[in-house]
């Protein structure tokens, strides 16, 4: 089956690298995700990846330790850099060398400073490009970072990977057994209805940048590959 896109931005939450384990990382999850991204790259898909940091730290934990929100947010951004390095190392360990990490925050010893022109060039050269550090600003999320990077690299779509939810419903399927699955939505729906796809800043950006979003369940052996081939039930937001 042919690829459904030429260039995508895949957003993976930190939790997706953790699986159900108590550890920060689940080796199987890391490797299964890396394997699919490598296989898609080998098929010719230009693929950028934004990783979250929620498996390690979230800014909203600031309150419990009586830290300032801003410091806690930077800690969260550092967590995304740790995840990006773990993902890069896993990709390399699996024998794929064409992978590059750009960070919004300067950590010159192990990452490259973000530059959208360089990132586009690397994608065209067949590199898997990992974007770390979210937006580089406190009070934002990696979902917002993913929308910005998706727009800047001119991705055909932002593939929003969820953990165990096949897409968007009109209400919470965990509490409402009659919740209706939504196959397609408009940007207007995304921004106006509270659909829990992403935070409102990210949603507004996606709408303004006309960035198509595909919300899908990444759990499953080949779900990332399936969504890239348009072969998985999901919610499409245009
Ligand atoms: N964060 C931030 N600015 C950003 C991206 C992330 O301050 O641009 C911080 C924020 O505290 C957030 C944490 O990093 O809670 C981890 O990111 P996020 O919660 O988006 O990760 P995910 O839920 O996708 O794993």
GROMACS .gro file of C-alpha atoms and ligand atoms in nm:
model
  263
    1UNK     CA    1   0.000   0.000   0.000
    2UNK     CA    2   0.132   0.347  -0.090
    3UNK     CA    3   0.221   0.611   0.164
    4UNK     CA    4  -0.057   0.859   0.237
    5UNK     CA    5   0.184   1.149   0.295
    6UNK     CA    6   0.519   1.275   0.174
    7UNK     CA    7   0.626   1.453   0.492
    8UNK     CA    8   0.480   1.421   0.841
    9UNK     CA    9   0.540   1.538   1.193
   10UNK     CA   10   0.478   1.262   1.446
   11UNK     CA   11   0.395   1.373   1.801
   12UNK     CA   12   0.463   1.114   2.069
   13UNK     CA   13   0.388   1.188   2.433
   14UNK     CA   14   0.645   1.098   2.695
   15UNK     CA   15   0.399   0.849   2.843
   16UNK     CA   16   0.409   0.652   2.517
   17UNK     CA   17   0.776   0.569   2.577
   18UNK     CA   18   0.699   0.448   2.925
   19UNK     CA   19   0.419   0.205   2.848
   20UNK     CA   20   0.272   0.048   3.159
   21UNK     CA   21   0.606   0.008   3.334
   22UNK     CA   22   0.719   0.193   3.645
   23UNK     CA   23   1.044   0.284   3.474
   24UNK     CA   24   1.093   0.608   3.278
   25UNK     CA   25   1.133   0.401   2.960
   26UNK     CA   26   0.995   0.074   2.837
   27UNK     CA   27   1.257  -0.080   2.607
   28UNK     CA   28   0.996  -0.257   2.396
   29UNK     CA   29   0.796   0.065   2.346
   30UNK     CA   30   1.106   0.263   2.252
   31UNK     CA   31   1.221  -0.004   2.007
   32UNK     CA   32   0.879  -0.065   1.854
   33UNK     CA   33   0.835   0.308   1.792
   34UNK     CA   34   1.189   0.348   1.656
   35UNK     CA   35   1.155   0.043   1.429
   36UNK     CA   36   0.838   0.180   1.267
   37UNK     CA   37   0.986   0.526   1.217
   38UNK     CA   38   1.297   0.371   1.057
   39UNK     CA   39   1.090   0.147   0.829
   40UNK     CA   40   0.877   0.443   0.718
   41UNK     CA   41   1.188   0.649   0.651
   42UNK     CA   42   1.330   0.364   0.441
   43UNK     CA   43   1.005   0.360   0.244
   44UNK     CA   44   1.064   0.726   0.160
   45UNK     CA   45   0.846   0.907   0.415
   46UNK     CA   46   1.005   1.230   0.538
   47UNK     CA   47   0.948   1.211   0.908
   48UNK     CA   48   0.995   1.460   1.188
   49UNK     CA   49   0.927   1.358   1.548
   50UNK     CA   50   0.834   1.568   1.850
   51UNK     CA   51   0.859   1.390   2.181
   52UNK     CA   52   0.692   1.505   2.502
   53UNK     CA   53   0.839   1.478   2.849
   54UNK     CA   54   0.550   1.363   3.065
   55UNK     CA   55   0.713   1.027   3.150
   56UNK     CA   56   0.979   1.219   3.343
   57UNK     CA   57   0.838   1.553   3.451
   58UNK     CA   58   0.550   1.792   3.391
   59UNK     CA   59   0.543   2.159   3.485
   60UNK     CA   60   0.223   2.117   3.680
   61UNK     CA   61   0.413   1.908   3.937
   62UNK     CA   62   0.567   2.240   4.049
   63UNK     CA   63   0.298   2.292   4.312
   64UNK     CA   64   0.367   1.972   4.502
   65UNK     CA   65   0.734   2.072   4.551
   66UNK     CA   66   0.656   2.443   4.593
   67UNK     CA   67   0.869   2.529   4.290
   68UNK     CA   68   0.809   2.818   4.057
   69UNK     CA   69   0.610   2.719   3.750
   70UNK     CA   70   0.875   2.864   3.519
   71UNK     CA   71   1.156   2.651   3.666
   72UNK     CA   72   0.930   2.348   3.655
   73UNK     CA   73   0.848   2.414   3.290
   74UNK     CA   74   1.216   2.431   3.200
   75UNK     CA   75   1.262   2.100   3.380
   76UNK     CA   76   0.984   1.963   3.158
   77UNK     CA   77   1.159   2.090   2.847
   78UNK     CA   78   1.482   1.923   2.963
   79UNK     CA   79   1.280   1.603   3.002
   80UNK     CA   80   1.181   1.624   2.634
   81UNK     CA   81   1.550   1.654   2.546
   82UNK     CA   82   1.628   1.340   2.747
   83UNK     CA   83   1.352   1.160   2.556
   84UNK     CA   84   1.480   1.287   2.223
   85UNK     CA   85   1.828   1.155   2.304
   86UNK     CA   86   1.686   0.820   2.417
   87UNK     CA   87   1.488   0.795   2.094
   88UNK     CA   88   1.786   0.898   1.880
   89UNK     CA   89   2.012   0.646   2.054
   90UNK     CA   90   1.753   0.371   2.004
   91UNK     CA   91   1.729   0.451   1.632
   92UNK     CA   92   2.109   0.441   1.598
   93UNK     CA   93   2.133   0.122   1.800
   94UNK     CA   94   1.898  -0.035   1.548
   95UNK     CA   95   2.146   0.042   1.271
   96UNK     CA   96   1.996   0.361   1.127
   97UNK     CA   97   2.247   0.646   1.133
   98UNK     CA   98   2.059   0.922   0.951
   99UNK     CA   99   1.895   1.082   1.252
  100UNK     CA  100   1.936   1.435   1.383
  101UNK     CA  101   1.814   1.607   1.700
  102UNK     CA  102   1.734   1.978   1.698
  103UNK     CA  103   1.662   2.145   2.027
  104UNK     CA  104   1.475   2.468   2.091
  105UNK     CA  105   1.695   2.512   2.397
  106UNK     CA  106   2.068   2.539   2.338
  107UNK     CA  107   2.252   2.224   2.445
  108UNK     CA  108   2.532   2.237   2.195
  109UNK     CA  109   2.728   1.936   2.314
  110UNK     CA  110   2.462   1.681   2.213
  111UNK     CA  111   2.197   1.857   2.002
  112UNK     CA  112   2.192   2.100   1.710
  113UNK     CA  113   2.033   2.443   1.740
  114UNK     CA  114   1.700   2.450   1.566
  115UNK     CA  115   1.687   2.610   1.225
  116UNK     CA  116   1.384   2.538   1.010
  117UNK     CA  117   1.575   2.560   0.681
  118UNK     CA  118   1.834   2.308   0.799
  119UNK     CA  119   1.559   2.082   0.932
  120UNK     CA  120   1.381   2.084   0.593
  121UNK     CA  121   1.709   2.006   0.416
  122UNK     CA  122   1.777   1.713   0.648
  123UNK     CA  123   1.426   1.577   0.588
  124UNK     CA  124   1.482   1.597   0.215
  125UNK     CA  125   1.810   1.408   0.259
  126UNK     CA  126   1.620   1.125   0.429
  127UNK     CA  127   1.710   1.198   0.790
  128UNK     CA  128   1.471   1.125   1.074
  129UNK     CA  129   1.458   1.464   1.244
  130UNK     CA  130   1.376   1.481   1.614
  131UNK     CA  131   1.263   1.811   1.763
  132UNK     CA  132   1.342   1.845   2.133
  133UNK     CA  133   1.277   2.114   2.390
  134UNK     CA  134   0.915   2.188   2.292
  135UNK     CA  135   0.874   2.553   2.199
  136UNK     CA  136   1.166   2.657   2.419
  137UNK     CA  137   0.928   2.872   2.628
  138UNK     CA  138   0.762   2.811   2.961
  139UNK     CA  139   0.381   2.804   2.981
  140UNK     CA  140   0.362   2.608   2.656
  141UNK     CA  141   0.330   2.238   2.574
  142UNK     CA  142   0.496   1.998   2.336
  143UNK     CA  143   0.165   1.981   2.146
  144UNK     CA  144   0.211   2.350   2.070
  145UNK     CA  145   0.575   2.281   1.979
  146UNK     CA  146   0.456   2.004   1.746
  147UNK     CA  147   0.212   2.238   1.569
  148UNK     CA  148   0.479   2.505   1.523
  149UNK     CA  149   0.736   2.256   1.391
  150UNK     CA  150   0.474   2.086   1.172
  151UNK     CA  151   0.388   2.419   1.011
  152UNK     CA  152   0.752   2.524   0.976
  153UNK     CA  153   0.865   2.204   0.807
  154UNK     CA  154   0.553   2.217   0.587
  155UNK     CA  155   0.435   1.876   0.696
  156UNK     CA  156   0.139   1.727   0.510
  157UNK     CA  157   0.001   1.630   0.848
  158UNK     CA  158   0.064   1.620   1.219
  159UNK     CA  159   0.020   1.260   1.334
  160UNK     CA  160  -0.094   1.290   1.697
  161UNK     CA  161  -0.025   0.957   1.863
  162UNK     CA  162  -0.257   0.865   2.149
  163UNK     CA  163  -0.222   0.583   2.397
  164UNK     CA  164  -0.510   0.341   2.367
  165UNK     CA  165  -0.765   0.583   2.217
  166UNK     CA  166  -0.837   0.540   1.848
  167UNK     CA  167  -0.916   0.908   1.789
  168UNK     CA  168  -1.161   1.174   1.899
  169UNK     CA  169  -1.505   1.117   2.054
  170UNK     CA  170  -1.786   1.362   2.119
  171UNK     CA  171  -1.756   1.284   2.493
  172UNK     CA  172  -1.525   1.080   2.716
  173UNK     CA  173  -1.555   0.713   2.611
  174UNK     CA  174  -1.419   0.606   2.951
  175UNK     CA  175  -1.717   0.753   3.134
  176UNK     CA  176  -1.986   0.757   2.863
  177UNK     CA  177  -2.053   0.426   2.693
  178UNK     CA  178  -2.259   0.606   2.426
  179UNK     CA  179  -1.969   0.837   2.331
  180UNK     CA  180  -1.966   0.875   1.953
  181UNK     CA  181  -1.642   0.829   1.758
  182UNK     CA  182  -1.573   1.119   1.519
  183UNK     CA  183  -1.405   1.030   1.189
  184UNK     CA  184  -1.355   1.383   1.071
  185UNK     CA  185  -1.360   1.728   1.220
  186UNK     CA  186  -1.298   2.083   1.108
  187UNK     CA  187  -1.045   2.322   1.260
  188UNK     CA  188  -1.345   2.518   1.385
  189UNK     CA  189  -1.464   2.208   1.579
  190UNK     CA  190  -1.113   2.164   1.716
  191UNK     CA  191  -1.094   2.515   1.853
  192UNK     CA  192  -1.455   2.574   1.957
  193UNK     CA  193  -1.559   2.233   2.097
  194UNK     CA  194  -1.363   2.102   2.393
  195UNK     CA  195  -1.251   1.777   2.238
  196UNK     CA  196  -0.935   1.705   2.439
  197UNK     CA  197  -0.719   1.659   2.130
  198UNK     CA  198  -0.465   1.920   2.232
  199UNK     CA  199  -0.455   2.242   2.435
  200UNK     CA  200  -0.626   2.551   2.299
  201UNK     CA  201  -0.302   2.732   2.204
  202UNK     CA  202  -0.192   2.434   1.994
  203UNK     CA  203  -0.538   2.402   1.838
  204UNK     CA  204  -0.548   2.770   1.737
  205UNK     CA  205  -0.203   2.740   1.580
  206UNK     CA  206  -0.301   2.432   1.381
  207UNK     CA  207  -0.607   2.615   1.252
  208UNK     CA  208  -0.414   2.930   1.161
  209UNK     CA  209  -0.137   2.728   0.992
  210UNK     CA  210  -0.390   2.494   0.820
  211UNK     CA  211  -0.198   2.197   0.956
  212UNK     CA  212  -0.397   1.878   0.900
  213UNK     CA  213  -0.407   1.664   1.214
  214UNK     CA  214  -0.458   1.290   1.233
  215UNK     CA  215  -0.539   1.159   1.580
  216UNK     CA  216  -0.471   0.787   1.613
  217UNK     CA  217  -0.391   0.510   1.858
  218UNK     CA  218  -0.020   0.426   1.848
  219UNK     CA  219  -0.067   0.114   2.061
  220UNK     CA  220  -0.045  -0.187   1.837
  221UNK     CA  221   0.255  -0.338   1.665
  222UNK     CA  222   0.241  -0.142   1.343
  223UNK     CA  223  -0.007   0.138   1.407
  224UNK     CA  224   0.232   0.419   1.316
  225UNK     CA  225   0.307   0.247   0.985
  226UNK     CA  226  -0.062   0.185   0.928
  227UNK     CA  227  -0.160   0.546   0.983
  228UNK     CA  228   0.115   0.661   0.744
  229UNK     CA  229  -0.044   0.436   0.481
  230UNK     CA  230  -0.399   0.551   0.561
  231UNK     CA  231  -0.477   0.200   0.681
  232UNK     CA  232  -0.607   0.264   1.035
  233UNK     CA  233  -0.928   0.405   1.176
  234UNK     CA  234  -0.851   0.753   1.309
  235UNK     CA  235  -0.988   1.106   1.334
  236UNK     CA  236  -0.891   1.348   1.057
  237UNK     CA  237  -0.901   1.722   1.133
  238UNK     CA  238  -0.883   1.955   0.834
  239LIG     N1  239   0.705   2.240   2.844
  239LIG     C1  240   0.717   2.379   2.838
  239LIG     N2  241   0.719   2.439   2.715
  239LIG     C2  242   0.710   2.369   2.599
  239LIG     C3  243   0.696   2.229   2.606
  239LIG     C4  244   0.694   2.167   2.729
  239LIG     O1  245   0.724   2.446   2.940
  239LIG     O2  246   0.715   2.431   2.492
  239LIG     C5  247   0.710   2.173   2.976
  239LIG     C6  248   0.577   2.172   3.050
  239LIG     O3  249   0.605   2.189   3.188
  239LIG     C7  250   0.525   2.031   3.025
  239LIG     C8  251   0.653   1.950   3.020
  239LIG     O4  252   0.748   2.037   2.959
  239LIG     O5  253   0.441   1.987   3.130
  239LIG     C9  254   0.643   1.821   2.940
  239LIG     O6  255   0.581   1.846   2.816
  239LIG     P1  256   0.436   1.788   2.782
  239LIG     O7  257   0.351   1.784   2.905
  239LIG     O8  258   0.382   1.861   2.665
  239LIG     O9  259   0.474   1.640   2.742
  239LIG     P2  260   0.379   1.518   2.698
  239LIG    O10  261   0.249   1.532   2.774
  239LIG    O11  262   0.357   1.530   2.551
  239LIG    O12  263   0.458   1.397   2.737
   0.00000   0.00000   0.00000
